[in-house]
Tab-separated table of C-alpha atoms in Angstrom:
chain	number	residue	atom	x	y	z
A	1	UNK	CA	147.559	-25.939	-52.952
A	2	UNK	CA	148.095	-22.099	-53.037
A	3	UNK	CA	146.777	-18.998	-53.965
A	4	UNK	CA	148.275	-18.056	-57.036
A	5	UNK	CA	149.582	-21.357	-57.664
A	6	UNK	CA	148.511	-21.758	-61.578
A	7	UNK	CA	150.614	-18.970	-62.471
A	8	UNK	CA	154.423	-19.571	-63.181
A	9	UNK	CA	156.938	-20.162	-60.299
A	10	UNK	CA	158.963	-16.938	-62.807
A	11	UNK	CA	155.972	-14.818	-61.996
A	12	UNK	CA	154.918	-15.142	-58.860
A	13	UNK	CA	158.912	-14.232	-58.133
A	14	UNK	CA	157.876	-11.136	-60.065
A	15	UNK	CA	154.962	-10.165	-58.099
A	16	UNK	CA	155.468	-11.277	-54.290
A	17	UNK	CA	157.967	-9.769	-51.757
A	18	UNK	CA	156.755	-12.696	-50.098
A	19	UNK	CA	154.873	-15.540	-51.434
A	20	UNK	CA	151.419	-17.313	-50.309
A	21	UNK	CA	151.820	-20.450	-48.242
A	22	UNK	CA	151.010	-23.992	-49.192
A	23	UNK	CA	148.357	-25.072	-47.598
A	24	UNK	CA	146.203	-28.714	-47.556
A	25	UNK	CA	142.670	-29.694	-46.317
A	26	UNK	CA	144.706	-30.923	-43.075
A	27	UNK	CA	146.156	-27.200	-42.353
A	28	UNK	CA	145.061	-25.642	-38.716
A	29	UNK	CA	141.551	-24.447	-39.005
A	30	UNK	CA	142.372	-20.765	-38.376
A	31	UNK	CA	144.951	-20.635	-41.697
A	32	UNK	CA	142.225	-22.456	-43.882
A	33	UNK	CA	139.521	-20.103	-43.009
A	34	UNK	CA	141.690	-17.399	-44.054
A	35	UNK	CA	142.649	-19.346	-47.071
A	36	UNK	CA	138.787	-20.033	-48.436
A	37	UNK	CA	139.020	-16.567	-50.728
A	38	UNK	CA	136.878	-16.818	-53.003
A	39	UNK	CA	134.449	-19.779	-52.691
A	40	UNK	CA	133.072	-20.747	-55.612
A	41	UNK	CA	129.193	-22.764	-55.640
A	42	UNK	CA	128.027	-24.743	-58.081
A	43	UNK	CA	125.086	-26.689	-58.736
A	44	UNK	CA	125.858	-30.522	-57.981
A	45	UNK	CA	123.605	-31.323	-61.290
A	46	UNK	CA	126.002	-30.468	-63.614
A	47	UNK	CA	126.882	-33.758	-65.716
A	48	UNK	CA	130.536	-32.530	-65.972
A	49	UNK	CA	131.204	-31.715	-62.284
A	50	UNK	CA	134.174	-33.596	-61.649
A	51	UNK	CA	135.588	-31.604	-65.164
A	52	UNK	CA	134.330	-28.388	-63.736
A	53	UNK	CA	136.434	-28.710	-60.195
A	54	UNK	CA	139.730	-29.721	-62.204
A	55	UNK	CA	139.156	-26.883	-64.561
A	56	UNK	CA	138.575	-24.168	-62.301
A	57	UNK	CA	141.208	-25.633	-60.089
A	58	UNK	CA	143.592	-24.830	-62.947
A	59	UNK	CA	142.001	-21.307	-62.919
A	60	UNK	CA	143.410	-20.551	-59.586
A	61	UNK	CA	140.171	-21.471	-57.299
A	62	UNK	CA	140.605	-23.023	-53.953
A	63	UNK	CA	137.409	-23.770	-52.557
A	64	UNK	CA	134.139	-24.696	-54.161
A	65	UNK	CA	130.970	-25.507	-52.563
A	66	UNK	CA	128.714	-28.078	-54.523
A	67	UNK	CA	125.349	-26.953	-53.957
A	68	UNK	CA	122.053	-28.918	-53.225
A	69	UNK	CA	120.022	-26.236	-51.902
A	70	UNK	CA	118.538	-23.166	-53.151
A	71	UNK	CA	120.477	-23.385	-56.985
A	72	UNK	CA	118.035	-26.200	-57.637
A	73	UNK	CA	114.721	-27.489	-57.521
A	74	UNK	CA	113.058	-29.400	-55.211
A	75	UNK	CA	112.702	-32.282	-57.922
A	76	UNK	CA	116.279	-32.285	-58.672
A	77	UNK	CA	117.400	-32.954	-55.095
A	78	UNK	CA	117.613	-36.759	-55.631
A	79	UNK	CA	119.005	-37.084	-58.967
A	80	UNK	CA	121.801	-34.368	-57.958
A	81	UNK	CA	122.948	-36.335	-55.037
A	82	UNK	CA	123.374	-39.413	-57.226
A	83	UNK	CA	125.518	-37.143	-59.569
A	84	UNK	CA	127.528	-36.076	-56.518
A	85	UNK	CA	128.402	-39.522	-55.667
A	86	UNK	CA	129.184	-40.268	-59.644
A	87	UNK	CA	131.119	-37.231	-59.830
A	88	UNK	CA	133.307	-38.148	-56.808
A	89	UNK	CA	134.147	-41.640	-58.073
A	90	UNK	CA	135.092	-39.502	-61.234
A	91	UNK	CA	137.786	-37.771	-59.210
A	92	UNK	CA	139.020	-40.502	-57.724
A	93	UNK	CA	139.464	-42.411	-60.650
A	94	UNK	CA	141.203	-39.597	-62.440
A	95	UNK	CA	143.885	-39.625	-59.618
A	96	UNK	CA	146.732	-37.074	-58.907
A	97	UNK	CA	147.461	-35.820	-61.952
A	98	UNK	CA	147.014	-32.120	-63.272
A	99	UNK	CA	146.484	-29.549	-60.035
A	100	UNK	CA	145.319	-29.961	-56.612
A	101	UNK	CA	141.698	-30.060	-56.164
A	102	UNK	CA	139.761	-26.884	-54.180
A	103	UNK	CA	138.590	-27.932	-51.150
A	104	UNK	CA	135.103	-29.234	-51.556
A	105	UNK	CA	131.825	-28.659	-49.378
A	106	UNK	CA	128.539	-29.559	-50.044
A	107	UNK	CA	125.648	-27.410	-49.204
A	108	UNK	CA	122.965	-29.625	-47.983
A	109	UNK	CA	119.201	-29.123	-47.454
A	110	UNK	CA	118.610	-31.124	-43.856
A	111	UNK	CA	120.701	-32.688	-41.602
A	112	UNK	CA	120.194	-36.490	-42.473
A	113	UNK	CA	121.404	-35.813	-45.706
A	114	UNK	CA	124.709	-35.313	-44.206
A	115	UNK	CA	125.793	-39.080	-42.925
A	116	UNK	CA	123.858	-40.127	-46.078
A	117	UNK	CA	125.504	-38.763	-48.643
A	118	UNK	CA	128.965	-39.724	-46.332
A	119	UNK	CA	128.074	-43.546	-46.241
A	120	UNK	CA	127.087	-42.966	-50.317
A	121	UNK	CA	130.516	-41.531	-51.437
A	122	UNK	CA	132.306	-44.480	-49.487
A	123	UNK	CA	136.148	-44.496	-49.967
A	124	UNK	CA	136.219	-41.335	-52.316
A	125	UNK	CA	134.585	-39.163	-49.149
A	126	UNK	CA	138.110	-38.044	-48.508
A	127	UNK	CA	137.815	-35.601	-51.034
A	128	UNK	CA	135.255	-33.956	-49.191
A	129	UNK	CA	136.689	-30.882	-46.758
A	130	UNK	CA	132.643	-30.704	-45.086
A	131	UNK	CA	129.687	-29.238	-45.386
A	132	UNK	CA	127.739	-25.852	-45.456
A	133	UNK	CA	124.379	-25.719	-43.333
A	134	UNK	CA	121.384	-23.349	-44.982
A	135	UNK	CA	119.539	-21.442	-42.507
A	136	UNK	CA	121.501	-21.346	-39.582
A	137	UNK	CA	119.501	-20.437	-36.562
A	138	UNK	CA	120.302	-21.663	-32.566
A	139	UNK	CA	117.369	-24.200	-32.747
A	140	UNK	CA	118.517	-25.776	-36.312
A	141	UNK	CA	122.169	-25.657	-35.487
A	142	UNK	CA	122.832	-28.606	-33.469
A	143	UNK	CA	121.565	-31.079	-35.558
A	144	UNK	CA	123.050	-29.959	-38.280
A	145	UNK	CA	126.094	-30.057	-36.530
A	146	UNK	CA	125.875	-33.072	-34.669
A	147	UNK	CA	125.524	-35.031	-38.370
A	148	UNK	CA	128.767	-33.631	-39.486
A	149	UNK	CA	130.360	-34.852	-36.533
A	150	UNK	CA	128.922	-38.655	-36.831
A	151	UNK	CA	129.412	-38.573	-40.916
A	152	UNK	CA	133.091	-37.317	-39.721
A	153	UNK	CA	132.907	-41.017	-37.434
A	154	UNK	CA	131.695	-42.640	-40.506
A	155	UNK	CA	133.930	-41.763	-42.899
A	156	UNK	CA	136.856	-42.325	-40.572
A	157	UNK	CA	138.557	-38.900	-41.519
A	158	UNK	CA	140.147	-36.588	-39.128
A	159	UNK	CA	138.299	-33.507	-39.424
A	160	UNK	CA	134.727	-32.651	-41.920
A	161	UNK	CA	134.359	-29.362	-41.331
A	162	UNK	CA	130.979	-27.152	-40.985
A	163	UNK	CA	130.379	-23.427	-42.620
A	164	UNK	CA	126.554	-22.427	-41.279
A	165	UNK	CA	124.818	-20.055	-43.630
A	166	UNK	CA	123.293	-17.078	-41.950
A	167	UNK	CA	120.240	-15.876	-43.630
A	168	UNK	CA	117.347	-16.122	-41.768
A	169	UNK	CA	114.454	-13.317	-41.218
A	170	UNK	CA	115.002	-13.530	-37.356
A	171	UNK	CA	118.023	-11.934	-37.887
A	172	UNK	CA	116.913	-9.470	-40.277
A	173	UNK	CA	114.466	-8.338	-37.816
A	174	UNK	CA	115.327	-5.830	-35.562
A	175	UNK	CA	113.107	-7.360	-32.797
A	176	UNK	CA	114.534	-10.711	-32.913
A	177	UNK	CA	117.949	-9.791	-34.273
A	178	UNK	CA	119.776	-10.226	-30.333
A	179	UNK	CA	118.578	-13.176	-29.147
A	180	UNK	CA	119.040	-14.575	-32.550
A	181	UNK	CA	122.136	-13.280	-32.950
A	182	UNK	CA	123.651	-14.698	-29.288
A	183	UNK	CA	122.197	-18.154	-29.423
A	184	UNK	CA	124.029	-18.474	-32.978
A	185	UNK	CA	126.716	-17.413	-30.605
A	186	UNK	CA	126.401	-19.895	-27.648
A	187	UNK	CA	126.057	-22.593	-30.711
A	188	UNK	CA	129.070	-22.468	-32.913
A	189	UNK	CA	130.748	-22.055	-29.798
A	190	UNK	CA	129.851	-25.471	-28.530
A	191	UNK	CA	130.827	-26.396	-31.553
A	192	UNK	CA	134.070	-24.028	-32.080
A	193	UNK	CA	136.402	-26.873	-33.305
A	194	UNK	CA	133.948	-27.951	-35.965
A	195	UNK	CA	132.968	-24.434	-37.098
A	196	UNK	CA	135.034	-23.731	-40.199
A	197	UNK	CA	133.522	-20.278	-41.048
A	198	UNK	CA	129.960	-18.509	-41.360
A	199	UNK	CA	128.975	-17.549	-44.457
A	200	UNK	CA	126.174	-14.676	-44.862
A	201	UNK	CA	123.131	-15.184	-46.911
A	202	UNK	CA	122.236	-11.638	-48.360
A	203	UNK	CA	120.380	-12.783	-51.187
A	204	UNK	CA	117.971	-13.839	-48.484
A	205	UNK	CA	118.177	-11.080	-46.485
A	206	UNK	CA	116.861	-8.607	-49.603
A	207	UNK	CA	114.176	-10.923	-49.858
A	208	UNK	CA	112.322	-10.761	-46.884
A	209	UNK	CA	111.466	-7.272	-48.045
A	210	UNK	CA	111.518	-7.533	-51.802
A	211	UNK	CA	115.079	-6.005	-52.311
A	212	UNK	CA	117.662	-6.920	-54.796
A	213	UNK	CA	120.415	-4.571	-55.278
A	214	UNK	CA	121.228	-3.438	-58.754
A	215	UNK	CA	125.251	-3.805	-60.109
A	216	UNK	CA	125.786	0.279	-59.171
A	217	UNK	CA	125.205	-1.106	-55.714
A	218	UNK	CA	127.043	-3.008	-53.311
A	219	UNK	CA	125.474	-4.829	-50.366
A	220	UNK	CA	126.714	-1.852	-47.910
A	221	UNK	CA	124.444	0.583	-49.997
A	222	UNK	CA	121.193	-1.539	-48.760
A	223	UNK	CA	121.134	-0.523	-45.265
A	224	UNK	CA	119.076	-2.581	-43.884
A	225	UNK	CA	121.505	-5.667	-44.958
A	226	UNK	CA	124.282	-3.375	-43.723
A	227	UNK	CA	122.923	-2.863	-40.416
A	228	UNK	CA	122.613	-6.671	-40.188
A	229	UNK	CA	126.284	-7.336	-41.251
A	230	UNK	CA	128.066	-5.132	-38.865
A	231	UNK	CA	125.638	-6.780	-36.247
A	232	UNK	CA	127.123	-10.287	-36.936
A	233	UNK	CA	130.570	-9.123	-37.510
A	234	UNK	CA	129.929	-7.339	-33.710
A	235	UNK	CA	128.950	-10.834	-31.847
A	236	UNK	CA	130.746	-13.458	-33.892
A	237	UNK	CA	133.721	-11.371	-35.435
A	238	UNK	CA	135.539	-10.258	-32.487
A	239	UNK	CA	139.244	-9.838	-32.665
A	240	UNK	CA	139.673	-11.187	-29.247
A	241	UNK	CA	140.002	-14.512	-29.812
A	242	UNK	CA	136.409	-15.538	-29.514
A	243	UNK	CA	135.546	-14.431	-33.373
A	244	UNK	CA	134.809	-16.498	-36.173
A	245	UNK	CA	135.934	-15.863	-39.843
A	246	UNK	CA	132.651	-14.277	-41.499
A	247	UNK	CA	133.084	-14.269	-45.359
A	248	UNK	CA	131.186	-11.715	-47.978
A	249	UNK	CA	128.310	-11.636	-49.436
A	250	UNK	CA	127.542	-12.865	-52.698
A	251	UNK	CA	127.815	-10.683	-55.880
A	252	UNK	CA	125.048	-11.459	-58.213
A	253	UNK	CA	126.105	-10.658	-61.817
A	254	UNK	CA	128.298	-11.063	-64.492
A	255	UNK	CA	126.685	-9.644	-67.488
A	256	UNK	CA	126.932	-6.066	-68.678
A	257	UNK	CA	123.818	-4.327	-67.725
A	258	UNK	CA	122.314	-0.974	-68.571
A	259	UNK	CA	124.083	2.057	-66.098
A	260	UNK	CA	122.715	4.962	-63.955
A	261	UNK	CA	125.839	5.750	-62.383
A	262	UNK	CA	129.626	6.310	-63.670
A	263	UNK	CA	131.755	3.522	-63.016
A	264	UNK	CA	133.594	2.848	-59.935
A	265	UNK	CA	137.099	2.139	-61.155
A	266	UNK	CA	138.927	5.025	-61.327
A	267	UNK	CA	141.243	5.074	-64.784
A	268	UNK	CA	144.572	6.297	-63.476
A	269	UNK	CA	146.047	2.794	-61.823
A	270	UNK	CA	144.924	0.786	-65.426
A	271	UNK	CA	146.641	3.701	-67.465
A	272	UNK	CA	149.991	3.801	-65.419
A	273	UNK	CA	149.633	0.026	-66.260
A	274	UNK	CA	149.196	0.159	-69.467
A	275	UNK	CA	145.940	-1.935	-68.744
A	276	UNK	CA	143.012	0.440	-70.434
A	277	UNK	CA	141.292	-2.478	-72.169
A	278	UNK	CA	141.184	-4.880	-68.832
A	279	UNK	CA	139.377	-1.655	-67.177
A	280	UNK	CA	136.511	-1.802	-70.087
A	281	UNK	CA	136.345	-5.244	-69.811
A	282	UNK	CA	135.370	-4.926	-65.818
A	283	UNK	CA	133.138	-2.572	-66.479
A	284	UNK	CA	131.630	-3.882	-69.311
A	285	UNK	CA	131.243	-7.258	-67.183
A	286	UNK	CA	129.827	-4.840	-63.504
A	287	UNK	CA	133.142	-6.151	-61.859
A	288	UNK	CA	133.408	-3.031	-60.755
A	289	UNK	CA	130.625	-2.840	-58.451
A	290	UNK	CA	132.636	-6.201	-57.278
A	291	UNK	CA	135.558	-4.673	-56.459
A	292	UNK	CA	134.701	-1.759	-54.453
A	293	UNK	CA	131.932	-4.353	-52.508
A	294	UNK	CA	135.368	-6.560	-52.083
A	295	UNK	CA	136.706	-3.763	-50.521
A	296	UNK	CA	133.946	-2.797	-48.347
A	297	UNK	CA	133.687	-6.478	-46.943
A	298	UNK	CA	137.303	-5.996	-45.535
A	299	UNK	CA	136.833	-2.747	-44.300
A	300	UNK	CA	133.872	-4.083	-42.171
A	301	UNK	CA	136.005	-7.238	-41.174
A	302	UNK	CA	134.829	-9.621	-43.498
A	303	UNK	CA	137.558	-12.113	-45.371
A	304	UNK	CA	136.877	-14.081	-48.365
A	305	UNK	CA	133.607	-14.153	-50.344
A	306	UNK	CA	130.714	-16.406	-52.553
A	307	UNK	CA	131.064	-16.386	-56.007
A	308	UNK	CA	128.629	-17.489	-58.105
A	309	UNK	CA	130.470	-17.234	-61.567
A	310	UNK	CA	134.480	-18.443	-62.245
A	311	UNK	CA	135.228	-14.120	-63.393
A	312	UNK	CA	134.432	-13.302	-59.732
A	313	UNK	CA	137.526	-15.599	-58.563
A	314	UNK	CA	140.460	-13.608	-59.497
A	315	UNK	CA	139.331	-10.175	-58.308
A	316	UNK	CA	138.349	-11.400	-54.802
A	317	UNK	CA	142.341	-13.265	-54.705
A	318	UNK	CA	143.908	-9.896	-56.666
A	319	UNK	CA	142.361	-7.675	-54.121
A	320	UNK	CA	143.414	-9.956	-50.963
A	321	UNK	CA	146.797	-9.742	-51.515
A	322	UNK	CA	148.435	-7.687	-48.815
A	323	UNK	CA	150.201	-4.845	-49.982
A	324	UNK	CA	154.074	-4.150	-49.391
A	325	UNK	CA	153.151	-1.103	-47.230
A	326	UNK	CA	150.434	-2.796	-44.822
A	327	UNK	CA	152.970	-5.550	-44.173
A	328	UNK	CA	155.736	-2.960	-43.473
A	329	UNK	CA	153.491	-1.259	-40.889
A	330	UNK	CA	151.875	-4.886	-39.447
A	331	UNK	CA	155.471	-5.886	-39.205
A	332	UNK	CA	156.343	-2.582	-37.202
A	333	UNK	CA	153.515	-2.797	-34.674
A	334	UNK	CA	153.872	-6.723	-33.785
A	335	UNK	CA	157.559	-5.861	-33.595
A	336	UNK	CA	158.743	-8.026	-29.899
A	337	UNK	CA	160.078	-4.307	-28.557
A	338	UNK	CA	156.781	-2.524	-29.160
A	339	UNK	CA	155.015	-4.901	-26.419
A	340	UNK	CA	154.720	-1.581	-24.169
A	341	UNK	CA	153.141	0.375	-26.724
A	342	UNK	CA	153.663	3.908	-28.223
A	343	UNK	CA	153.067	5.398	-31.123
A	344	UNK	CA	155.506	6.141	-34.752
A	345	UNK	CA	155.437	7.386	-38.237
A	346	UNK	CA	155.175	4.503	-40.772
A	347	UNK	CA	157.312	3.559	-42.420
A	348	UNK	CA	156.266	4.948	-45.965
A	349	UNK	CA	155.511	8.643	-43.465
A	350	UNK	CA	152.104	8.664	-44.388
A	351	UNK	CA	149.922	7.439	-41.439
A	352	UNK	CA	150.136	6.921	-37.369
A	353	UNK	CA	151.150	3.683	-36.456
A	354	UNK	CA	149.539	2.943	-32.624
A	355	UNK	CA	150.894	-0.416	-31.615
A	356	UNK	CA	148.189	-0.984	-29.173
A	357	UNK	CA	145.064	-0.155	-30.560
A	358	UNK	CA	146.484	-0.903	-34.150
A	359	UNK	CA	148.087	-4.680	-33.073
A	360	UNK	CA	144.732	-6.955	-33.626
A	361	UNK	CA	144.659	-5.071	-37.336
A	362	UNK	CA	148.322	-6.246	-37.724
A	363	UNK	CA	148.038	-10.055	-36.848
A	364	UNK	CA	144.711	-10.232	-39.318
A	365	UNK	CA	147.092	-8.582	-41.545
A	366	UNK	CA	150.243	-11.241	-41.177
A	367	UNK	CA	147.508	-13.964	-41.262
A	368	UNK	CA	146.047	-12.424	-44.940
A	369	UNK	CA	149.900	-12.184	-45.707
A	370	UNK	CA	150.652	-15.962	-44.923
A	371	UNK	CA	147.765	-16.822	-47.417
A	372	UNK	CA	147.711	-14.477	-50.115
A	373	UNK	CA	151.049	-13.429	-50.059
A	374	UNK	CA	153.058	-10.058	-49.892
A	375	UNK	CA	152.776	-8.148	-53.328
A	376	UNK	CA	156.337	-6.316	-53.827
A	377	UNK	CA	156.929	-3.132	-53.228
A	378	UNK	CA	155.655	-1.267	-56.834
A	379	UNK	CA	153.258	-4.079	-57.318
A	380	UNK	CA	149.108	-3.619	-57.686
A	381	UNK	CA	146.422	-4.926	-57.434
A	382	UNK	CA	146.104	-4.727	-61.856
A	383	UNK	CA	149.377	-6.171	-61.764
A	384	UNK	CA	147.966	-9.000	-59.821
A	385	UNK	CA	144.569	-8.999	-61.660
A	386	UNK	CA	146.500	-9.679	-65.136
A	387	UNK	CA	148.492	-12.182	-63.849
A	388	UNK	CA	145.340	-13.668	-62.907
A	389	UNK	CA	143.342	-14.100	-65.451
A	390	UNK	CA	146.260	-14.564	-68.319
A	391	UNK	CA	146.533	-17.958	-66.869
């Protein structure tokens, strides 16, 4: 599979400078977590699952996380599993044919339903990529993680991979927030080969204090949750090779909804486009609250994001894209006969390029380019956008 892979070889020829990578659920670990984008959950009680994952496959979606957690009841847990392991069978039976399937996780409630549901799904578990683990804390980590490793022996596939959830109140609270914070730390580091990525839980974090942020609001607006996210991107985000990929928050809604503020997308790039009615259509949906919040998770080092609803998928992917001008400067600071340093005009004359203190930002940059690809020079991210969703 690929990122932008269910639009025409013709266009993506159009739009790229340099195109995304192919990439399968047997890829190195640090290219896949790059690769997640924009993960899509779903309940696992819906009666047309396996339908669901081909369709949105065709939409462009590469990973989707089949939920048995929090998106339904406690009554429902049983019944959903036994759709999961229908729904599987349902793949496998369909075959090859039509596009690649997302890679799948499945977000579980407790451990032992992890080697379970492995031994359940029998010879069709090798569509499974792994698992994601609610409520990640040091003391519920391990055995979380040590069932992924023995439904891994089980299933007799090379690698299931873990994402843990962070979302608990310990690290919410400032008193608690370090030691919390570093045992997570010590854990997925035992564990480093098994840790995919860590997802963040902000829906729970706004409710240990009765928050929910409205559409005019991103998650960087609540500080409190802000204050938590730079804290995990600060332990377990490092760009010196002991980080973890850390993916976005949630965005919560996809209706229109009364405003208080002025919208967030500026007119000018969708008029030079020619792309006026796909601006009132984001509005009108509160994508743009998404897109500057997209924006704000990569500015605070976060890659890739939970969606909650397939019009969330193409934004996140349009808006990872690197643009021609950050991969001209990455390429000029991680140039071999910079290794000493200094300091240079960019190429486009419009910035500093430090090759020291700017060379970590250039290889996450190269590693964004290998997956999403290299938009050409006069290419944006509308361009991208409508390519997108015309499919």
């Amino acid at each position: 599979m690929r990122h932008f892979g269910h639009i025409s070889p013709a266009v993506r020829k159009e739009l790229f400078y340099m195109e995304p990578v192919e990439f399968t659920a047997a890829s190195p670990a640090r290219l896949l977590a790059a690769a997640l984008g924009a993960t899509l959950y779903s309940p696992a009680t819906r009666p047309n699952l396996a339908g669901d994952i081909r369709k949105q496959a065709a939409r462009g979606v590469v990973s989707m996380v089949l939920c048995l957690e929090d998106s339904i009841s406690d009554a429902d847990v049983r019944g959903a599993e036994e759709n999961l392991v229908r729904q599987f069978a349902v793949l496998d039976e369909q075959g090859v044919d039509g596009p690649e399937l997302p890679l799948l996780f499945i977000r579980v409630r407790t451990p032992e339903q992890i080697p379970d549901l492995a031994r359940r799904l029998g010879s069709t578990v090798h569509r499974l990529a792994g698992f994601v683990l609610p409520k990640f804390t040091a003391s519920r980590g391990p055995a979380f993680l040590d069932t992924v490793a023995e439904a891994e022996a089980l299933s007799g596939l090379p690698r299931l991979y873990a994402m843990p959830v962070l979302e608990t109140p310990d690290l919410l609270h400032l008193e608690t927030r370090v030691e919390a914070l570093a045992g997570i730390s010590r854990t997925v580091n035992h564990y480093r080969e098994r840790v995919l990525a860590l997802r963040l839980g902000v829906t729970d974090f706004c409710s240990v204090y009765g928050l929910r942020r409205t559409p005019d609001m991103t998650a960087y607006d609540v500080q409190i949750v802000a204050g938590v996210i730079a804290d995990v991107v600060n332990v377990l985000s490092r760009a010196d090779g002991t980080g973890f990929t850390v993916t976005g928050p949630v965005w919560e809604y996809f209706r229109r909804q009364q405003r208080l503020f002025k919208p967030q997308l500026r007119r000018s790039p969708f008029l030079e486009e020619g792309a006026e009615e796909l601006r009132t259509t984001l509005i009108e949906h509160d994508l743009d609250g998404l897109l500057r919040e997209i924006e704000l998770d990569r500015a605070n080092g976060l890659l890739g994001k939970t969606c909650i609803h397939p019009a969330h998928v193409t934004p996140v992917h349009a808006l990872s894209v690197v643009s021609h001008e950050e991969f001209s400067d990455a390429q000029d600071i991680l140039r071999p006969e910079r290794n000493g340093g200094g300091v240079m005009r960019s190429a486009y004359t419009n910035k500093m390029n430090e090759v020291k203190p700017h060379r970590a930002w250039a290889e996450r940059t190269m590693l964004r380019a290998e997956v999403f690809g290299v938009a050409k020079e006069q290419v944006g991210f509308v361009d991208l956008l409508t390519a997108g969703l015309q499919v």
